[in-house]
Each structure stands twice: as C-alpha cells, then as structure tokens.
CSV table of C-alpha atoms in Angstrom, one decimal:
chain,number,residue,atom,x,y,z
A,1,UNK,CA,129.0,61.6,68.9
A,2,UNK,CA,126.9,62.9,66.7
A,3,UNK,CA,127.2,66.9,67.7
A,4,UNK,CA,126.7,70.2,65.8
A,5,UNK,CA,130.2,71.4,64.7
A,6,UNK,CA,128.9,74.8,64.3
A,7,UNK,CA,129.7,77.7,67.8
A,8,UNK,CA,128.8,81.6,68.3
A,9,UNK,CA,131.5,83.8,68.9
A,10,UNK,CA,130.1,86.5,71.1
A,11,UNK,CA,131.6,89.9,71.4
A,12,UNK,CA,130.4,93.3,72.0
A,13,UNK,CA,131.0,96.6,73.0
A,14,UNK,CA,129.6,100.3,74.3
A,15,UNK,CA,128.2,102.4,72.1
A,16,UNK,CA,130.2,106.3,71.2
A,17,UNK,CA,132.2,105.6,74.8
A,18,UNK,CA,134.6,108.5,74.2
A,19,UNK,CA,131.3,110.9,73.8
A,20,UNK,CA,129.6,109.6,77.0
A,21,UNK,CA,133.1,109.9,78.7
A,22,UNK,CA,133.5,113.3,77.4
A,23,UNK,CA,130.1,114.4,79.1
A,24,UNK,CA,128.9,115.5,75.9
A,25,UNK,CA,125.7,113.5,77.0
A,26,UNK,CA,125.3,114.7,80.1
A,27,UNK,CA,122.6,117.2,81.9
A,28,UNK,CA,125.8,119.1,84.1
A,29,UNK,CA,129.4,119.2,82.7
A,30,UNK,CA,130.2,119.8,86.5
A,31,UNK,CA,128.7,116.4,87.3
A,32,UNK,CA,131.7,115.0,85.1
A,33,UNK,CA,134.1,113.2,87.4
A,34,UNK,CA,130.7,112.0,89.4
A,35,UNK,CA,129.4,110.3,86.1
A,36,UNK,CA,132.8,108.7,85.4
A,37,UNK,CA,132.3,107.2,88.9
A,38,UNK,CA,129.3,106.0,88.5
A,39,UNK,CA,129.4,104.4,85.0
A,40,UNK,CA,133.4,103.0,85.6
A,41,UNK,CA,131.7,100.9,88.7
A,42,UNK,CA,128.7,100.2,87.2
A,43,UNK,CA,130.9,98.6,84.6
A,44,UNK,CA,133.3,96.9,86.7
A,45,UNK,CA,130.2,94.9,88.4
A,46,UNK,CA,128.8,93.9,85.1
A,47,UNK,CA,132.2,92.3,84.2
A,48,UNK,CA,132.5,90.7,87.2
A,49,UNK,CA,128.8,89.3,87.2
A,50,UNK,CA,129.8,88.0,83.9
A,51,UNK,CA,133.3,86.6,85.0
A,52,UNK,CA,131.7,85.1,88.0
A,53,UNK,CA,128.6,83.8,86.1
A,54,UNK,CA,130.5,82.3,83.2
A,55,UNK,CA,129.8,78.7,82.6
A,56,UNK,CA,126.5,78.4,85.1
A,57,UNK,CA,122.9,77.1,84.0
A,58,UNK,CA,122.3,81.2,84.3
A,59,UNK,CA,124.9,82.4,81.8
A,60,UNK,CA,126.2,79.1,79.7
A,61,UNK,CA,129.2,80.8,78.4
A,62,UNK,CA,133.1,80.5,78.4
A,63,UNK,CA,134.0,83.9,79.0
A,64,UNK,CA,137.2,84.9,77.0
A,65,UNK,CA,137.4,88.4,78.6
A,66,UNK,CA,135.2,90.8,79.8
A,67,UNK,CA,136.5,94.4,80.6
A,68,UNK,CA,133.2,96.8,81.4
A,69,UNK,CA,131.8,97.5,78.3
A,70,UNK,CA,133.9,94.8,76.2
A,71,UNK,CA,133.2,91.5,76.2
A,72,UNK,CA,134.5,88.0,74.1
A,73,UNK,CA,132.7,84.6,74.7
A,74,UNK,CA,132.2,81.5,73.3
A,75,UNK,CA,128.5,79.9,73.2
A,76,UNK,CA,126.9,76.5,72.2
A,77,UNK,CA,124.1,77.1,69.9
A,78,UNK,CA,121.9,75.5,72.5
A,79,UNK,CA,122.0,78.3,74.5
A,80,UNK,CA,122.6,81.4,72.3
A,81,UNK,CA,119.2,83.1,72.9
A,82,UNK,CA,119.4,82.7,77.0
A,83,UNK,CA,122.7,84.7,76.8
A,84,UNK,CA,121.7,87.3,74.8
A,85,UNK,CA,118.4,87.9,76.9
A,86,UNK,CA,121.1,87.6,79.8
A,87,UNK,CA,123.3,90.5,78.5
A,88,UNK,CA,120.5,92.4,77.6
A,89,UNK,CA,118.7,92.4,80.7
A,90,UNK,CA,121.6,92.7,82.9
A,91,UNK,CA,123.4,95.3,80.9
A,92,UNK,CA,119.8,97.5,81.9
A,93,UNK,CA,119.8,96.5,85.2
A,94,UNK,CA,123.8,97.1,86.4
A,95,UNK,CA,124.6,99.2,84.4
A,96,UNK,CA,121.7,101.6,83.4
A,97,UNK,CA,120.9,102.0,86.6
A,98,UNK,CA,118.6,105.1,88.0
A,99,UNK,CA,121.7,106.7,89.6
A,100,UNK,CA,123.3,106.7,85.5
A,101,UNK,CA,120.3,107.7,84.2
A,102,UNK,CA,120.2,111.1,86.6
A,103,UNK,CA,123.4,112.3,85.6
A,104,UNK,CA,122.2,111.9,81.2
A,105,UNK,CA,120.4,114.1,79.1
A,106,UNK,CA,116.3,113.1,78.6
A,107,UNK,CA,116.2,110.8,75.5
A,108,UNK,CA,120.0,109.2,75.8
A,109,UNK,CA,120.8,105.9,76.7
A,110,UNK,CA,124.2,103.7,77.2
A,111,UNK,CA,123.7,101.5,74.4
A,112,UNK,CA,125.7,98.4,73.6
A,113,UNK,CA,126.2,96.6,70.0
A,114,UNK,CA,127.1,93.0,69.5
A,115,UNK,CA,128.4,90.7,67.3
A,116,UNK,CA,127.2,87.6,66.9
A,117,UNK,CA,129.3,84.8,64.5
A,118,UNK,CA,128.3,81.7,63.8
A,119,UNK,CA,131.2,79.5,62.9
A,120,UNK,CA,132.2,75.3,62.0
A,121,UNK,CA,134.7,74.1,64.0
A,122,UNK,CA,137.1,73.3,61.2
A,123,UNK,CA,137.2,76.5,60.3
A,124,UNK,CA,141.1,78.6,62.0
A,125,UNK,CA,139.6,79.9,64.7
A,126,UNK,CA,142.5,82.8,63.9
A,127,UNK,CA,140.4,83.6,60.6
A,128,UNK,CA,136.9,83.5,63.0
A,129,UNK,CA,137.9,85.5,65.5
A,130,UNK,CA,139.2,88.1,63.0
A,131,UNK,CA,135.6,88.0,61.6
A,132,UNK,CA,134.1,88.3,64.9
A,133,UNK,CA,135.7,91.8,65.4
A,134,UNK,CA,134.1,92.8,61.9
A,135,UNK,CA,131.1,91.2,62.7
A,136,UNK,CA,131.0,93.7,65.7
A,137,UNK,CA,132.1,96.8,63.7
A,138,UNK,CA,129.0,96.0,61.2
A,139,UNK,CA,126.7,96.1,64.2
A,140,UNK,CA,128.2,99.7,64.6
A,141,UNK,CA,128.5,101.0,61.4
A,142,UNK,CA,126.5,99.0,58.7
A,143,UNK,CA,123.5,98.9,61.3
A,144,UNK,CA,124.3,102.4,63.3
A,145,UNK,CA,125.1,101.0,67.0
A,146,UNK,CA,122.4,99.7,69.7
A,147,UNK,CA,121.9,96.5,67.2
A,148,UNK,CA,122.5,92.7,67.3
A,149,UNK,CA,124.7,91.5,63.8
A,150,UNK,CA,124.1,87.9,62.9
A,151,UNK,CA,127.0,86.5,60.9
A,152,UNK,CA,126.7,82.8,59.4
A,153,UNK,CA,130.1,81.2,58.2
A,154,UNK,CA,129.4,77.6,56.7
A,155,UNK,CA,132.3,75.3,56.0
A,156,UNK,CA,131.7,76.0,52.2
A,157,UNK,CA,132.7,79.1,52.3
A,158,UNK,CA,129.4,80.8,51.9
A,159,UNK,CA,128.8,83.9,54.8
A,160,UNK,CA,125.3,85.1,55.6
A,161,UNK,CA,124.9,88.3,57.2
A,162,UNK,CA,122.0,90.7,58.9
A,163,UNK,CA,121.3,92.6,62.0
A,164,UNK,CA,118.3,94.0,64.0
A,165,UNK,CA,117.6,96.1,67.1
A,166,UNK,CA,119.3,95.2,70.6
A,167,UNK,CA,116.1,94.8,72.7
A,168,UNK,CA,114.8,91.9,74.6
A,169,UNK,CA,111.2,92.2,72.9
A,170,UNK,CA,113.3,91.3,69.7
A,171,UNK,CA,115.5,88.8,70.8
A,172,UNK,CA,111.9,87.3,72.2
A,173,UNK,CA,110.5,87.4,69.1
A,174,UNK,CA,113.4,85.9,67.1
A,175,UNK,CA,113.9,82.9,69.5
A,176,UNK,CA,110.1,81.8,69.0
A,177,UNK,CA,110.2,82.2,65.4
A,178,UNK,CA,113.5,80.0,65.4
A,179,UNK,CA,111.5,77.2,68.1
A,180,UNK,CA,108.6,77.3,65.4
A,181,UNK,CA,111.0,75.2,62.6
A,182,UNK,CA,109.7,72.3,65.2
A,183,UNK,CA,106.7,73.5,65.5
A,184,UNK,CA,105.3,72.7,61.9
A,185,UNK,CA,106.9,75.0,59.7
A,186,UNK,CA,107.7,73.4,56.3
A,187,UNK,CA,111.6,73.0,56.0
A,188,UNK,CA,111.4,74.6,52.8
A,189,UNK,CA,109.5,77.6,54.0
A,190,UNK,CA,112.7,80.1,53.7
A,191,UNK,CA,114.1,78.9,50.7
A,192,UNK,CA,110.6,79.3,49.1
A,193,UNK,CA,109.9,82.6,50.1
A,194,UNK,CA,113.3,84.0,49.1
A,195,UNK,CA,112.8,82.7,45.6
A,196,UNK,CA,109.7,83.7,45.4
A,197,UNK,CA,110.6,87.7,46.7
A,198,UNK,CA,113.5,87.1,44.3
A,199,UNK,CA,111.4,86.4,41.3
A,200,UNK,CA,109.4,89.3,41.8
A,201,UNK,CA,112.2,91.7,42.1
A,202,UNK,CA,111.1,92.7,45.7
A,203,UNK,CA,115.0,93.4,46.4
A,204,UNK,CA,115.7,95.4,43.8
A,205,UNK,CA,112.5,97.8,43.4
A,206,UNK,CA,113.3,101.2,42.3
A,207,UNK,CA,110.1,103.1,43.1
A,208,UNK,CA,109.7,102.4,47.2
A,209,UNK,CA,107.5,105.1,48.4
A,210,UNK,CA,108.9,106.4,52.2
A,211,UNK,CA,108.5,109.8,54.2
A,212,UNK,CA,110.5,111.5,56.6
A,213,UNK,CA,108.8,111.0,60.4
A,214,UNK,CA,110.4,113.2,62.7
A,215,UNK,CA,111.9,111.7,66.0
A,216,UNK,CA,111.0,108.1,64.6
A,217,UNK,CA,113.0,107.9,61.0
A,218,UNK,CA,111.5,106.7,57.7
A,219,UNK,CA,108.3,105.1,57.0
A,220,UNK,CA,107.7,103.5,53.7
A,221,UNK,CA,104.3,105.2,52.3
A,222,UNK,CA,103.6,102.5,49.5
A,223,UNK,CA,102.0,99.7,51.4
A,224,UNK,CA,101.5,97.2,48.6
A,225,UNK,CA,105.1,95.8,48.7
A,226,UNK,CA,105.0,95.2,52.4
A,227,UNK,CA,101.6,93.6,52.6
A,228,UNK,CA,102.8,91.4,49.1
A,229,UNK,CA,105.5,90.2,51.6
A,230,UNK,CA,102.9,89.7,54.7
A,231,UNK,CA,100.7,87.4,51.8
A,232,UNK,CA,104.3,85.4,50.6
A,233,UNK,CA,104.3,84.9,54.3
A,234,UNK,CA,101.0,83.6,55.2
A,235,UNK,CA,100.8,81.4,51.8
A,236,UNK,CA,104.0,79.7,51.7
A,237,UNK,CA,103.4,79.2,55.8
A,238,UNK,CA,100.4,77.1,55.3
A,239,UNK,CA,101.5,75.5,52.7
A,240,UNK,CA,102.8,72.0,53.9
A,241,UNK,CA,102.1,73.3,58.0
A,242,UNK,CA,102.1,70.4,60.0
A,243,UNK,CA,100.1,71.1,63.3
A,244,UNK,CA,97.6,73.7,65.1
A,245,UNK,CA,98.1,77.2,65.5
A,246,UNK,CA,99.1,78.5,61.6
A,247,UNK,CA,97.1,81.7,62.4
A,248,UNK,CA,99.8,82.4,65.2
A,249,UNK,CA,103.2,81.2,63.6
A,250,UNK,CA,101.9,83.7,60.1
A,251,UNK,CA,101.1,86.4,63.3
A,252,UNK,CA,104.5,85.6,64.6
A,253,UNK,CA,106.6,85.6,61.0
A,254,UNK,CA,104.6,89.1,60.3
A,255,UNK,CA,105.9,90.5,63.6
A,256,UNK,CA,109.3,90.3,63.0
A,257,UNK,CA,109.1,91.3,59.1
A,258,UNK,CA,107.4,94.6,61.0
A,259,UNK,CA,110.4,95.0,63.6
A,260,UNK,CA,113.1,94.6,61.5
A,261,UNK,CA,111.0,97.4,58.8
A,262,UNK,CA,111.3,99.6,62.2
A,263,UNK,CA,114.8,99.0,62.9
A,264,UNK,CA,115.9,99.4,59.1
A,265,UNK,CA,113.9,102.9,59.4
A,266,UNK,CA,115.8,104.0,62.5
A,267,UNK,CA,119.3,102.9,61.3
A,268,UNK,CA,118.3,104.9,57.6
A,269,UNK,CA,117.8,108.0,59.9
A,270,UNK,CA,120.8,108.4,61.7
A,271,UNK,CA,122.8,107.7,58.6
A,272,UNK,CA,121.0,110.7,56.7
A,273,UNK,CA,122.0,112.8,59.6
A,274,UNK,CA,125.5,112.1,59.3
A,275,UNK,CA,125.3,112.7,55.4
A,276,UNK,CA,123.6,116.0,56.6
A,277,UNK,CA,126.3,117.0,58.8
A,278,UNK,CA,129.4,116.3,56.4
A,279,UNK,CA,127.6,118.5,54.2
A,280,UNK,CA,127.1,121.3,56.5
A,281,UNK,CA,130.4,121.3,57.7
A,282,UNK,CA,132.1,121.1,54.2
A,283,UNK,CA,130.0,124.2,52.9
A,284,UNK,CA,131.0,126.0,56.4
A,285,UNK,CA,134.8,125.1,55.9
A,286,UNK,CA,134.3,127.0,52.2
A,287,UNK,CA,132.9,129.5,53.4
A,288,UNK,CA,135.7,130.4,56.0
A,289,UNK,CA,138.1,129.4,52.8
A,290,UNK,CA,136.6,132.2,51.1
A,291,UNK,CA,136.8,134.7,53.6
A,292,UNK,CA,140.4,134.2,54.1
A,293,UNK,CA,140.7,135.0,50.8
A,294,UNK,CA,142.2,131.0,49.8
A,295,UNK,CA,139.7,130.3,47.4
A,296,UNK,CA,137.9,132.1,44.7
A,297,UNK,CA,134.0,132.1,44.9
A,298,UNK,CA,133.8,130.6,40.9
A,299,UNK,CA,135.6,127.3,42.3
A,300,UNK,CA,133.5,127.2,45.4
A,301,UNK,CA,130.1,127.3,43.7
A,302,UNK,CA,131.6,124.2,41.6
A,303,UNK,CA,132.5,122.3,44.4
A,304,UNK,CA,129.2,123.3,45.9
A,305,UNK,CA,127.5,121.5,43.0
A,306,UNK,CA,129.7,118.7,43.4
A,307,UNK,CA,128.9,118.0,46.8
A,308,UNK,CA,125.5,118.8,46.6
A,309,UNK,CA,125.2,115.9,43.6
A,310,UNK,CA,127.2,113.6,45.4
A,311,UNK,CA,125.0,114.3,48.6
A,312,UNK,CA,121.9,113.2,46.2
A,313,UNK,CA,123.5,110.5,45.4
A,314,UNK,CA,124.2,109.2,48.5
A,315,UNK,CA,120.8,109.7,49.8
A,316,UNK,CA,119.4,107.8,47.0
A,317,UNK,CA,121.6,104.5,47.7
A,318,UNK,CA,120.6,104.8,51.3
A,319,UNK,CA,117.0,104.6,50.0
A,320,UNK,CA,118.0,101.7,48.1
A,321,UNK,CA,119.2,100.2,51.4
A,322,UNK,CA,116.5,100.7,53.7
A,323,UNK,CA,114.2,99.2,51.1
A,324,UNK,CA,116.2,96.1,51.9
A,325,UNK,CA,114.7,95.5,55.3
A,326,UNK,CA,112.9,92.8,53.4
A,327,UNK,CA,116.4,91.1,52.7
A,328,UNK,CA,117.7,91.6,56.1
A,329,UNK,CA,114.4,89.9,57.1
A,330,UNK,CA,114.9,86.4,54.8
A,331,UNK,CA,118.8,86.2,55.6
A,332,UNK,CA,117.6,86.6,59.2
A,333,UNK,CA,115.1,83.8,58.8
A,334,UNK,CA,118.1,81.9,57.3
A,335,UNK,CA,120.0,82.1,60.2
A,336,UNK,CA,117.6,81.5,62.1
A,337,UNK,CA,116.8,78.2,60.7
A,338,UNK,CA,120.5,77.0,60.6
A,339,UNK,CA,120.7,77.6,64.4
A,340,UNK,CA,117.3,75.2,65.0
A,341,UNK,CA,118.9,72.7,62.9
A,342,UNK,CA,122.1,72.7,64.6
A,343,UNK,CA,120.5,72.6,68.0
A,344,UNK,CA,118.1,69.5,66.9
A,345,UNK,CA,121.3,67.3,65.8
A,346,UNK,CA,123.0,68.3,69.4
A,347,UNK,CA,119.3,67.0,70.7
A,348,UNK,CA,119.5,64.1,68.6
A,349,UNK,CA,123.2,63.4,70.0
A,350,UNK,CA,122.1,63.8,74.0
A,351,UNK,CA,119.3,61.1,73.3
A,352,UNK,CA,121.6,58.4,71.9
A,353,UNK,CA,123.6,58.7,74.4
C-alpha cells in the first residue's frame, strides 16, 4: 500500500508549573492548598478524557502517556489539526475552568506549549523521540512558552523547524492555508517565494524599523518590508492559480504572515524582559559586593561596562531575530505543504484500495 511513511510525535507540557504551584500567580496566598485542589483535579480529568478518548473519531490518537499537564502521543498526519484543535479547546474548557480562573491574578493564564515532530518511519524512533523532547523545550525557550513548535525530519537528513502562538484561531488559520495546496495553489508557490525573499535579502536586513508597545511587545515601524512580502504573496499566488477564489487564498496567506509578525513580537518581548532582569539583578549583586567591602568600586564600574555592552549586544541579536518572523513564516508554509502532500498520498492509498 501505497501510505505516507511520515507520523507526528505529539508531546506537550504546562507552562512555569513550579511558579503556579508556588502561588506566585495567585490573587490570595491563603487560597494556596484550595488552588492546588482545584488545578491537581482539573488535571487529572483532562488526562483521563484523553486516556479515555484515545483512538476515537473525536481524538484519533495513540496516547503514549498522559499525566495532567504532560502528555506523549502518536498521530497520523491525516488527523494532526483535529487533535490539536482538540487539546486546545479541551485544555480551556477542563482545565481553565471559571473555578481556576477565581483563584489567579487578572491577566494570567495556565498555558501549555507543545511540540510537534514530524518524522519518516525509517528513521530510530529512539533518535525521534529524543528530538521530540527538544522539539518541546524550543516551544518553551526558542519561542517563550504558550506556542505550538513545528519540527520537520525528512529521511535525508534535512530538519525544518518554526513555531507560532497556541490558539485555536491559529491552528484555524494554518489548517486552511495547508487545505488550500488542493485548492489551486501552484506546487511551486513556497519554493518561489523563499527564493525570491532570499534574493532580496529580506532575512538578513539590518535596518528593521520596530518600537517598543507597552502590554503588546514590538511592532515593526518600517512598513515597506512587510507589505514587499504581502506583494511576493499575492504575485507568486496568482501566478499559475488554478480555480476561483485567489482574492481569498492571497487574504488567507496574508493572515497568517500577520499572526505569526504578532506572535514573533510577543515572544521578542518577554525575552527583553528577561535580559532586563539579569541585568538588574547583576548590578544589585555589585552593589551589595561593594558594600561588604569585597570588591573595589574601579573593578565594578568595568564590569558595569561590560555588562552593559554585552546587554546591547544581546538586544541587538534579538532584533535580528524578531525580524525573522518572515522566515518562521516560509519554513511554516513548508511544513505546511509537506503535511498536505503526505495526507494526499494516504488519500490516494484509501481509493485503491
């Protein structure tokens, strides 16, 4: 039979548990051992949901384990976007439930990041499930927790990688951009528009306008580069289109070019913050080391320099980064792609049967 050989590994896990166990989220530290009642059998149900669930038309997945807020599972292509859109929904509805909510601080939410990795069977499923577990540590750290990582392994070798927000409105998004491959869109429509943002150094631009937005992250100013993109978009769409409705799939491909700008922004945000706080708590830490009399003040005020030259320097490759949202954008549409083709040769396979 004629069958993809390619599977998702899905794993995730809750977002900064040891804080929200702590209470440092919470309204009332006295409500402590309440909350921990509340979220340890909120979390109990949603494992057993998914336990129960596993391998029904509702949740088409072979659950490995899942222990409250972890969770292992192995997916056919087929149905990678209905269990996503499951775990998303349900994770909002049994486990951030009203009764949670009452016990947090206004503007926190339980959050969960996954990892999603896309792997050919021939490939040691020892060696994929050890890039699984990375795959779900990027989603933390490379794209700052609450986010979705994509990893691609091909038999070749070759690994493509991206991530974007954990919400349903995105996984939405994503799975009719992926259905539009049959919809008309030129096979060569990704490729194309890679090269083409290549060629043009769109990756690698130095000068990217942005300003600071508060509560929301970084914007990019300099609209030329983004609406170069939205053109690439629209004129490598139509070119070769088979069908009706262009207007809507070049709407569509715009959409989620603007999302994953958003989510880019967000993630920059919370990683200045951190590079903030290091600071702050380095310069306090000399200052106490001074005070104690353990340093003298000539060595701080060189080490002040250094840090403060480093810190500039760190800021600036994290503008270089979230300039990128425009390559996170084409690997996703890469990924994308593989997964229709994959699921139109398991489509082809059912109908000869």
């Amino acid at each position: 039979k004629d069958v993809s050989p390619y599977y998702a590994l899905i794993m995730f896990d809750g977002d900064k548990m040891g804080d929200w166990l702590s209470g440092k989220f919470l309204k009332n530290d006295e409500e402590l051992e309440s909350f921990h009642r509340t979220l340890s059998k909120n979390l109990a149900s949603f494992a057993e949901e998914l336990k129960s669930k596993s391998e029904t038309s509702e949740f088409p997945v072979s659950v490995v384990y899942a222990g409250g807020d972890d969770f292992l599972g192995l997916c056919n292509l087929n149905n990678l976007f209905q269990v996503l859109k499951y775990l998303r929904k349900r994770w909002d509805e049994v486990v951030n439930t009203d009764e949670l909510k009452n016990f947090v601080k206004d503007g926190k939410e339980f959050t969960f990041s996954v990892g999603i990795t896309i792997a050919h069977t021939k490939i040691p499923f020892h060696y994929v499930l050890k890039e699984a577990r990375w795959t779900e540590k990027d989603a933390k750290n490379l794209f700052e927790r609450n986010a979705i990582c994509f990893k691609f392994l091909k038999r070749s070798g070759e690994i493509r990688e991206t991530g974007v927000k954990n919400s349903l409105e995105v996984l939405e998004l994503m799975e009719r951009v992926m259905n539009s491959f049959q919809e008309g869109v030129p096979s060569r429509f990704v490729s194309k528009l890679d090269r083409e943002l290549r060629e043009t150094r769109t990756y690698s631009l130095v000068n990217f306008d942005r300003k600071l937005v508060p509560e929301k992250g970084y914007e990019f100013v300099d609209e030329e580069w983004h609406k170069m993109v939205e053109t690439e978009i629209a004129r490598n769409l139509k070119r070769g289109y088979e069908g009706d409705g262009i207007e809507e799939k070049i709407g569509m491909f715009k959409e989620l070019l603007k999302k994953e700008r958003e989510f880019v922004g967000e993630m920059g945000m919370k990683k200045l913050a951190k590079i903030l706080k290091g600071k702050n708590i380095y310069l306090f830490d000399l200052q106490h080391k001074v005070e104690r009399g353990e340093i003298e003040k000539e060595e701080v005020e060189k080490r002040v320099k250094e840090s403060l030259k480093k810190g500039l320097r760190e800021r600036e490759e994290l503008f270089q980064e979230m300039k990128n949202y425009i390559y996170w954008y084409t690997i996703l549409l890469y990924i994308l792609q593989a997964i229709y083709k994959e699921i139109k040769q398991n489509q082809r396979s059912e109908t000869d049967e």
